[in-house]
Tab-separated table of C-alpha atoms in Angstrom:
chain	number	residue	atom	x	y	z
A	1	UNK	CA	-32.180	-48.287	18.016
A	2	UNK	CA	-34.139	-51.479	17.493
A	3	UNK	CA	-32.353	-53.187	20.408
A	4	UNK	CA	-33.111	-50.210	22.593
A	5	UNK	CA	-36.824	-50.331	21.818
A	6	UNK	CA	-36.858	-54.072	22.564
A	7	UNK	CA	-35.118	-53.465	25.926
A	8	UNK	CA	-37.590	-50.721	26.772
A	9	UNK	CA	-40.583	-52.904	25.908
A	10	UNK	CA	-39.138	-55.705	28.042
A	11	UNK	CA	-38.667	-53.236	30.892
A	12	UNK	CA	-42.357	-52.304	30.543
A	13	UNK	CA	-43.183	-55.988	30.990
A	14	UNK	CA	-44.061	-56.863	27.390
A	15	UNK	CA	-43.606	-60.624	27.213
A	16	UNK	CA	-43.400	-61.629	23.600
A	17	UNK	CA	-41.586	-59.314	21.206
A	18	UNK	CA	-41.000	-60.174	17.561
A	19	UNK	CA	-38.236	-58.266	15.831
A	20	UNK	CA	-37.981	-57.663	12.087
A	21	UNK	CA	-35.040	-56.348	10.093
A	22	UNK	CA	-37.038	-53.790	8.151
A	23	UNK	CA	-40.497	-53.425	6.701
A	24	UNK	CA	-40.386	-56.376	4.331
A	25	UNK	CA	-39.540	-58.823	7.106
A	26	UNK	CA	-42.212	-57.262	9.334
A	27	UNK	CA	-44.772	-57.898	6.608
A	28	UNK	CA	-43.569	-61.504	6.338
A	29	UNK	CA	-44.033	-61.952	10.092
A	30	UNK	CA	-47.487	-60.392	10.036
A	31	UNK	CA	-48.451	-62.592	7.115
A	32	UNK	CA	-47.715	-65.620	9.261
A	33	UNK	CA	-49.143	-64.375	12.546
A	34	UNK	CA	-52.230	-62.491	11.435
A	35	UNK	CA	-53.087	-63.123	7.854
A	36	UNK	CA	-53.075	-66.864	7.622
A	37	UNK	CA	-55.634	-69.178	9.144
A	38	UNK	CA	-55.868	-68.794	12.899
A	39	UNK	CA	-53.888	-71.376	14.810
A	40	UNK	CA	-53.686	-71.813	18.563
A	41	UNK	CA	-49.939	-72.319	18.172
A	42	UNK	CA	-49.302	-68.945	16.619
A	43	UNK	CA	-48.938	-65.812	18.717
A	44	UNK	CA	-50.778	-62.898	17.205
A	45	UNK	CA	-49.241	-59.472	17.097
A	46	UNK	CA	-51.109	-56.945	19.278
A	47	UNK	CA	-49.246	-53.727	18.493
A	48	UNK	CA	-46.777	-52.839	15.743
A	49	UNK	CA	-43.976	-50.423	16.654
A	50	UNK	CA	-42.092	-49.354	13.545
A	51	UNK	CA	-39.424	-46.923	12.534
A	52	UNK	CA	-40.376	-44.684	9.611
A	53	UNK	CA	-37.097	-44.785	7.710
A	54	UNK	CA	-35.531	-48.212	7.275
A	55	UNK	CA	-33.388	-49.788	4.589
A	56	UNK	CA	-35.380	-52.917	3.807
A	57	UNK	CA	-38.927	-51.630	3.492
A	58	UNK	CA	-40.069	-48.467	5.254
A	59	UNK	CA	-42.637	-47.734	7.926
A	60	UNK	CA	-44.751	-46.291	5.122
A	61	UNK	CA	-44.697	-49.676	3.340
A	62	UNK	CA	-45.830	-51.469	6.500
A	63	UNK	CA	-48.642	-49.003	7.150
A	64	UNK	CA	-49.933	-49.194	3.568
A	65	UNK	CA	-49.844	-52.989	3.662
A	66	UNK	CA	-51.616	-53.194	7.008
A	67	UNK	CA	-54.350	-50.660	6.303
A	68	UNK	CA	-55.211	-52.033	2.862
A	69	UNK	CA	-55.168	-55.688	3.901
A	70	UNK	CA	-58.348	-57.675	3.368
A	71	UNK	CA	-58.283	-59.402	6.771
A	72	UNK	CA	-59.555	-57.592	9.855
A	73	UNK	CA	-56.816	-59.180	11.994
A	74	UNK	CA	-54.312	-57.171	9.983
A	75	UNK	CA	-55.976	-53.925	8.987
A	76	UNK	CA	-57.186	-53.001	12.483
A	77	UNK	CA	-53.747	-53.503	14.051
A	78	UNK	CA	-52.573	-50.587	16.187
A	79	UNK	CA	-49.404	-49.059	14.718
A	80	UNK	CA	-46.983	-46.779	16.566
A	81	UNK	CA	-44.510	-44.986	14.293
A	82	UNK	CA	-41.109	-43.792	15.488
A	83	UNK	CA	-39.788	-40.936	13.439
A	84	UNK	CA	-36.421	-39.238	13.339
A	85	UNK	CA	-37.911	-36.431	11.255
A	86	UNK	CA	-38.617	-33.326	13.232
A	87	UNK	CA	-40.712	-31.617	10.570
A	88	UNK	CA	-44.445	-32.191	10.506
A	89	UNK	CA	-44.371	-33.748	7.005
A	90	UNK	CA	-43.690	-37.295	8.193
A	91	UNK	CA	-46.100	-36.904	11.092
A	92	UNK	CA	-48.857	-35.946	8.652
A	93	UNK	CA	-47.904	-38.732	6.223
A	94	UNK	CA	-47.976	-41.358	8.968
A	95	UNK	CA	-51.253	-40.024	10.336
A	96	UNK	CA	-52.867	-39.998	6.878
A	97	UNK	CA	-51.793	-43.581	6.294
A	98	UNK	CA	-53.502	-44.672	9.516
A	99	UNK	CA	-50.851	-44.662	12.233
A	100	UNK	CA	-52.336	-44.663	15.725
A	101	UNK	CA	-49.472	-42.824	17.377
A	102	UNK	CA	-46.295	-41.088	16.229
A	103	UNK	CA	-43.279	-40.733	18.488
A	104	UNK	CA	-40.525	-38.359	17.437
A	105	UNK	CA	-36.961	-39.314	18.302
A	106	UNK	CA	-35.023	-39.164	20.523
A	107	UNK	CA	-37.357	-41.546	22.319
A	108	UNK	CA	-38.064	-41.307	26.013
A	109	UNK	CA	-39.498	-44.008	28.253
A	110	UNK	CA	-42.418	-41.776	29.160
A	111	UNK	CA	-43.076	-41.032	25.501
A	112	UNK	CA	-43.192	-44.679	24.481
A	113	UNK	CA	-45.203	-45.686	27.564
A	114	UNK	CA	-47.783	-42.978	26.918
A	115	UNK	CA	-48.202	-44.020	23.261
A	116	UNK	CA	-48.733	-47.656	24.252
A	117	UNK	CA	-51.214	-46.860	27.020
A	118	UNK	CA	-53.045	-44.486	24.699
A	119	UNK	CA	-53.494	-47.285	22.156
A	120	UNK	CA	-54.821	-49.576	24.899
A	121	UNK	CA	-56.925	-47.140	26.896
A	122	UNK	CA	-58.316	-44.897	24.211
A	123	UNK	CA	-58.950	-46.914	21.075
A	124	UNK	CA	-60.416	-44.534	18.530
A	125	UNK	CA	-63.066	-45.774	16.090
A	126	UNK	CA	-61.806	-46.636	12.626
A	127	UNK	CA	-62.845	-44.508	9.696
A	128	UNK	CA	-63.340	-46.149	6.329
A	129	UNK	CA	-63.506	-43.697	3.432
A	130	UNK	CA	-62.201	-43.709	-0.128
A	131	UNK	CA	-58.842	-42.126	0.699
A	132	UNK	CA	-58.348	-43.232	4.293
A	133	UNK	CA	-58.605	-46.261	6.495
A	134	UNK	CA	-57.425	-45.977	10.053
A	135	UNK	CA	-58.178	-44.595	13.492
A	136	UNK	CA	-60.207	-41.407	13.655
A	137	UNK	CA	-57.722	-38.585	13.177
A	138	UNK	CA	-59.802	-36.240	15.310
A	139	UNK	CA	-58.652	-36.814	18.866
A	140	UNK	CA	-60.515	-34.077	20.665
A	141	UNK	CA	-64.203	-34.239	21.371
A	142	UNK	CA	-64.731	-30.507	21.593
A	143	UNK	CA	-67.692	-28.335	20.772
A	144	UNK	CA	-66.669	-26.275	17.751
A	145	UNK	CA	-68.012	-22.741	17.767
A	146	UNK	CA	-67.529	-21.919	14.068
A	147	UNK	CA	-69.346	-23.124	10.961
A	148	UNK	CA	-69.049	-26.909	10.601
A	149	UNK	CA	-67.829	-27.459	7.051
A	150	UNK	CA	-67.769	-31.219	7.558
A	151	UNK	CA	-71.542	-31.564	7.894
A	152	UNK	CA	-72.837	-34.419	5.810
A	153	UNK	CA	-76.148	-36.156	5.486
A	154	UNK	CA	-76.893	-38.720	8.180
A	155	UNK	CA	-77.423	-41.564	5.699
A	156	UNK	CA	-73.873	-41.169	4.465
A	157	UNK	CA	-72.510	-42.430	7.771
A	158	UNK	CA	-72.613	-46.062	8.731
A	159	UNK	CA	-71.534	-47.132	12.185
A	160	UNK	CA	-70.392	-50.714	12.441
A	161	UNK	CA	-69.383	-52.531	15.600
A	162	UNK	CA	-66.745	-55.227	15.187
B	1	UNK	CA	-48.209	-40.015	-2.562
B	2	UNK	CA	-49.206	-40.036	1.078
B	3	UNK	CA	-52.916	-40.668	0.713
B	4	UNK	CA	-54.172	-44.167	1.002
B	5	UNK	CA	-56.185	-45.629	-1.828
B	6	UNK	CA	-58.722	-47.635	0.057
B	7	UNK	CA	-60.460	-50.225	-2.113
B	8	UNK	CA	-62.562	-51.392	0.846
B	9	UNK	CA	-64.484	-48.103	1.021
B	10	UNK	CA	-67.840	-47.548	-0.663
B	11	UNK	CA	-67.910	-44.316	-2.686
B	12	UNK	CA	-69.556	-41.447	-0.835
B	13	UNK	CA	-69.989	-43.442	2.361
B	14	UNK	CA	-68.186	-42.794	5.629
B	15	UNK	CA	-68.029	-45.872	7.781
B	16	UNK	CA	-67.261	-45.436	11.465
B	17	UNK	CA	-66.167	-48.780	12.846
B	18	UNK	CA	-66.052	-49.301	16.584
B	19	UNK	CA	-63.685	-52.143	17.337
B	20	UNK	CA	-63.894	-54.276	20.471
B	21	UNK	CA	-60.949	-53.483	22.726
B	22	UNK	CA	-59.162	-56.828	22.730
B	23	UNK	CA	-56.029	-55.341	24.243
B	24	UNK	CA	-57.846	-54.284	27.396
B	25	UNK	CA	-59.411	-57.706	27.695
B	26	UNK	CA	-56.051	-59.349	27.194
B	27	UNK	CA	-54.622	-57.279	30.029
B	28	UNK	CA	-57.477	-58.379	32.233
B	29	UNK	CA	-59.152	-54.971	32.388
B	30	UNK	CA	-62.794	-55.871	32.410
B	31	UNK	CA	-64.431	-52.495	32.985
B	32	UNK	CA	-64.613	-50.348	29.880
B	33	UNK	CA	-63.918	-47.145	31.804
B	34	UNK	CA	-60.968	-48.579	33.771
B	35	UNK	CA	-57.561	-47.513	32.482
B	36	UNK	CA	-54.405	-49.559	32.252
B	37	UNK	CA	-51.042	-48.056	33.044
B	38	UNK	CA	-47.387	-48.936	32.900
B	39	UNK	CA	-46.118	-48.711	36.503
B	40	UNK	CA	-43.716	-45.799	37.105
B	41	UNK	CA	-40.928	-48.152	38.242
B	42	UNK	CA	-41.140	-49.978	34.881
B	43	UNK	CA	-40.959	-46.650	33.053
B	44	UNK	CA	-37.903	-45.721	35.147
B	45	UNK	CA	-36.359	-49.077	34.229
B	46	UNK	CA	-36.921	-48.333	30.529
B	47	UNK	CA	-35.395	-44.875	30.979
B	48	UNK	CA	-32.329	-46.585	32.421
B	49	UNK	CA	-32.144	-48.687	29.227
B	50	UNK	CA	-31.865	-45.413	27.282
B	51	UNK	CA	-29.059	-44.183	29.529
B	52	UNK	CA	-27.214	-47.511	29.214
B	53	UNK	CA	-27.635	-47.401	25.465
B	54	UNK	CA	-26.324	-43.842	25.216
B	55	UNK	CA	-22.740	-44.985	25.893
B	56	UNK	CA	-22.832	-47.497	23.025
B	57	UNK	CA	-24.699	-45.011	20.865
B	58	UNK	CA	-21.733	-42.623	20.824
B	59	UNK	CA	-19.472	-45.428	19.591
B	60	UNK	CA	-22.001	-46.546	16.996
B	61	UNK	CA	-22.490	-42.956	15.886
B	62	UNK	CA	-18.756	-42.774	15.168
B	63	UNK	CA	-19.077	-45.853	12.923
B	64	UNK	CA	-21.881	-44.239	10.957
B	65	UNK	CA	-19.876	-41.040	10.576
B	66	UNK	CA	-17.015	-43.100	9.133
B	67	UNK	CA	-19.416	-44.736	6.681
B	68	UNK	CA	-20.774	-41.363	5.584
B	69	UNK	CA	-17.264	-40.008	5.003
B	70	UNK	CA	-16.221	-43.103	3.032
B	71	UNK	CA	-19.362	-43.026	0.900
B	72	UNK	CA	-19.082	-39.306	0.323
B	73	UNK	CA	-15.452	-39.651	-0.787
B	74	UNK	CA	-16.512	-42.365	-3.247
B	75	UNK	CA	-19.501	-40.504	-4.529
B	76	UNK	CA	-18.608	-36.842	-4.819
B	77	UNK	CA	-16.803	-37.066	-8.173
B	78	UNK	CA	-18.962	-39.818	-9.665
B	79	UNK	CA	-21.155	-39.178	-12.671
B	80	UNK	CA	-24.901	-39.574	-12.277
B	81	UNK	CA	-25.971	-43.191	-12.458
B	82	UNK	CA	-27.331	-46.143	-10.517
B	83	UNK	CA	-24.219	-46.628	-8.409
B	84	UNK	CA	-24.201	-42.976	-7.418
B	85	UNK	CA	-27.880	-43.132	-6.501
B	86	UNK	CA	-27.214	-46.209	-4.382
B	87	UNK	CA	-24.381	-44.516	-2.510
B	88	UNK	CA	-26.455	-41.345	-2.044
B	89	UNK	CA	-29.187	-43.523	-0.538
B	90	UNK	CA	-26.619	-45.025	1.866
B	91	UNK	CA	-25.485	-41.573	2.926
B	92	UNK	CA	-29.101	-40.544	3.426
B	93	UNK	CA	-29.803	-43.554	5.677
B	94	UNK	CA	-26.532	-43.260	7.587
B	95	UNK	CA	-26.971	-39.514	8.139
B	96	UNK	CA	-30.389	-40.389	9.540
B	97	UNK	CA	-28.760	-42.925	11.877
B	98	UNK	CA	-26.241	-40.299	12.989
B	99	UNK	CA	-29.115	-37.961	13.778
B	100	UNK	CA	-30.973	-40.645	15.776
B	101	UNK	CA	-27.986	-41.924	17.722
B	102	UNK	CA	-26.540	-38.479	18.373
B	103	UNK	CA	-29.908	-37.328	19.709
B	104	UNK	CA	-30.026	-40.370	21.950
B	105	UNK	CA	-26.620	-39.833	23.527
B	106	UNK	CA	-26.921	-36.059	23.912
B	107	UNK	CA	-24.661	-35.053	20.998
B	108	UNK	CA	-27.102	-32.382	19.929
B	109	UNK	CA	-24.800	-30.643	17.460
B	110	UNK	CA	-23.990	-33.881	15.650
B	111	UNK	CA	-27.742	-34.652	15.559
B	112	UNK	CA	-28.310	-31.215	14.027
B	113	UNK	CA	-25.742	-31.686	11.240
B	114	UNK	CA	-26.812	-35.304	10.664
B	115	UNK	CA	-30.347	-34.093	10.095
B	116	UNK	CA	-29.207	-31.256	7.807
B	117	UNK	CA	-27.128	-33.660	5.707
B	118	UNK	CA	-29.928	-36.234	5.510
B	119	UNK	CA	-32.470	-33.648	4.447
B	120	UNK	CA	-30.099	-32.038	1.949
B	121	UNK	CA	-29.170	-35.364	0.330
B	122	UNK	CA	-32.853	-36.297	0.280
B	123	UNK	CA	-33.847	-33.104	-1.502
B	124	UNK	CA	-31.209	-33.024	-4.249
B	125	UNK	CA	-29.546	-35.398	-6.699
B	126	UNK	CA	-26.237	-33.546	-6.218
B	127	UNK	CA	-25.867	-33.184	-9.966
B	128	UNK	CA	-24.892	-29.531	-9.707
B	129	UNK	CA	-21.411	-28.752	-8.471
B	130	UNK	CA	-22.687	-26.175	-6.000
B	131	UNK	CA	-24.776	-28.831	-4.290
B	132	UNK	CA	-21.647	-30.894	-3.772
B	133	UNK	CA	-19.990	-27.939	-2.020
B	134	UNK	CA	-22.875	-27.720	0.446
B	135	UNK	CA	-22.812	-31.467	1.089
B	136	UNK	CA	-19.049	-31.327	1.573
B	137	UNK	CA	-19.510	-28.535	4.131
B	138	UNK	CA	-22.035	-30.636	6.018
B	139	UNK	CA	-19.846	-33.756	5.968
B	140	UNK	CA	-16.872	-31.674	7.162
B	141	UNK	CA	-18.949	-30.190	9.950
B	142	UNK	CA	-20.021	-33.644	11.173
B	143	UNK	CA	-16.424	-34.823	11.069
B	144	UNK	CA	-15.166	-31.841	13.087
B	145	UNK	CA	-17.977	-32.111	15.638
B	146	UNK	CA	-17.191	-35.767	16.157
B	147	UNK	CA	-13.413	-35.343	16.335
B	148	UNK	CA	-13.576	-32.405	18.732
B	149	UNK	CA	-16.468	-33.955	20.658
B	150	UNK	CA	-18.555	-30.803	20.560
B	151	UNK	CA	-21.900	-31.756	22.015
B	152	UNK	CA	-23.842	-28.591	22.725
B	153	UNK	CA	-25.663	-26.815	19.957
B	154	UNK	CA	-24.940	-23.390	21.535
B	155	UNK	CA	-21.197	-24.015	22.003
B	156	UNK	CA	-19.081	-21.171	20.475
B	157	UNK	CA	-17.447	-23.637	18.032
B	158	UNK	CA	-20.920	-24.847	17.112
B	159	UNK	CA	-21.930	-21.330	16.143
B	160	UNK	CA	-18.795	-21.086	14.006
B	161	UNK	CA	-19.494	-24.393	12.259
B	162	UNK	CA	-23.101	-23.537	11.631
B	163	UNK	CA	-21.965	-20.203	10.174
B	164	UNK	CA	-19.511	-22.059	7.894
B	165	UNK	CA	-22.270	-24.298	6.537
B	166	UNK	CA	-24.627	-21.363	6.185
B	167	UNK	CA	-21.961	-19.505	4.221
B	168	UNK	CA	-21.731	-22.439	1.783
B	169	UNK	CA	-25.513	-22.508	1.463
B	170	UNK	CA	-25.722	-18.740	0.922
B	171	UNK	CA	-22.983	-18.816	-1.684
B	172	UNK	CA	-23.893	-21.982	-3.571
B	173	UNK	CA	-27.420	-22.796	-2.547
């Protein structure tokens, strides 16, 4: 599956692809590329594409590590999760841990392409609250007719531009 | 626990952080409202990768089925313990692989049973004998589907196999 994703990314024209054998190795790679002092000789990772279920560290481990990292270069990374689980449980878990996009297997070229272009074209603002850090989970900017139960006082919201 | 404990957040405060779109800049898209796209011919090329992979996937799927059968044969009569947990974990992962690969190469029935086995192993410790009967039924079903190369989920033999597994679940579940 991993080889397939690499081939598909190459077909899309992605130049530099780093492959990890599981979540723990992915974290090691990110520690070198993003977390350490910036070096002109190191390529930074732009997007993380991860499977959810893996033997050596899961997609959940990677997401938790990324979203709770102290450095901005790590915690704002876009993450696309591939999931072989067809129930909504994993989708909700991944979303609540801050995944940008979730792609359910079997993968299609259109599916992967649309997730990547969505990350690039429509970056959602990040939300930083006590139990969540990640892209805004509300994707639609619709006028809601009913009672807004999420109303909060204006001073409780801080908008920061990075 | 699926919720994130976020030490960076200030209690009672919602921060909305708008991040500069470095990816767009990197791709040379200078206008904020301009959209990047992956050209259709590149997408078609990637779709061809999937088709090419499907042939190997069927072979690889067979290897994972063998692993599941071997592990199941080792594990089914074992007492509870670390070794049993480790083997159950292997079966869980390999059943997941069967589901993924089978879905990729159009073996929908095998994908269905792979998913059922994965979810069943994930939900139980198989300490009760009845649970072993259900797992055995699922492993048998995968084996038959693979040997007889039944691909379609609505094939008459598929209906029969699904009924067999359901019977085990109804009786022992």
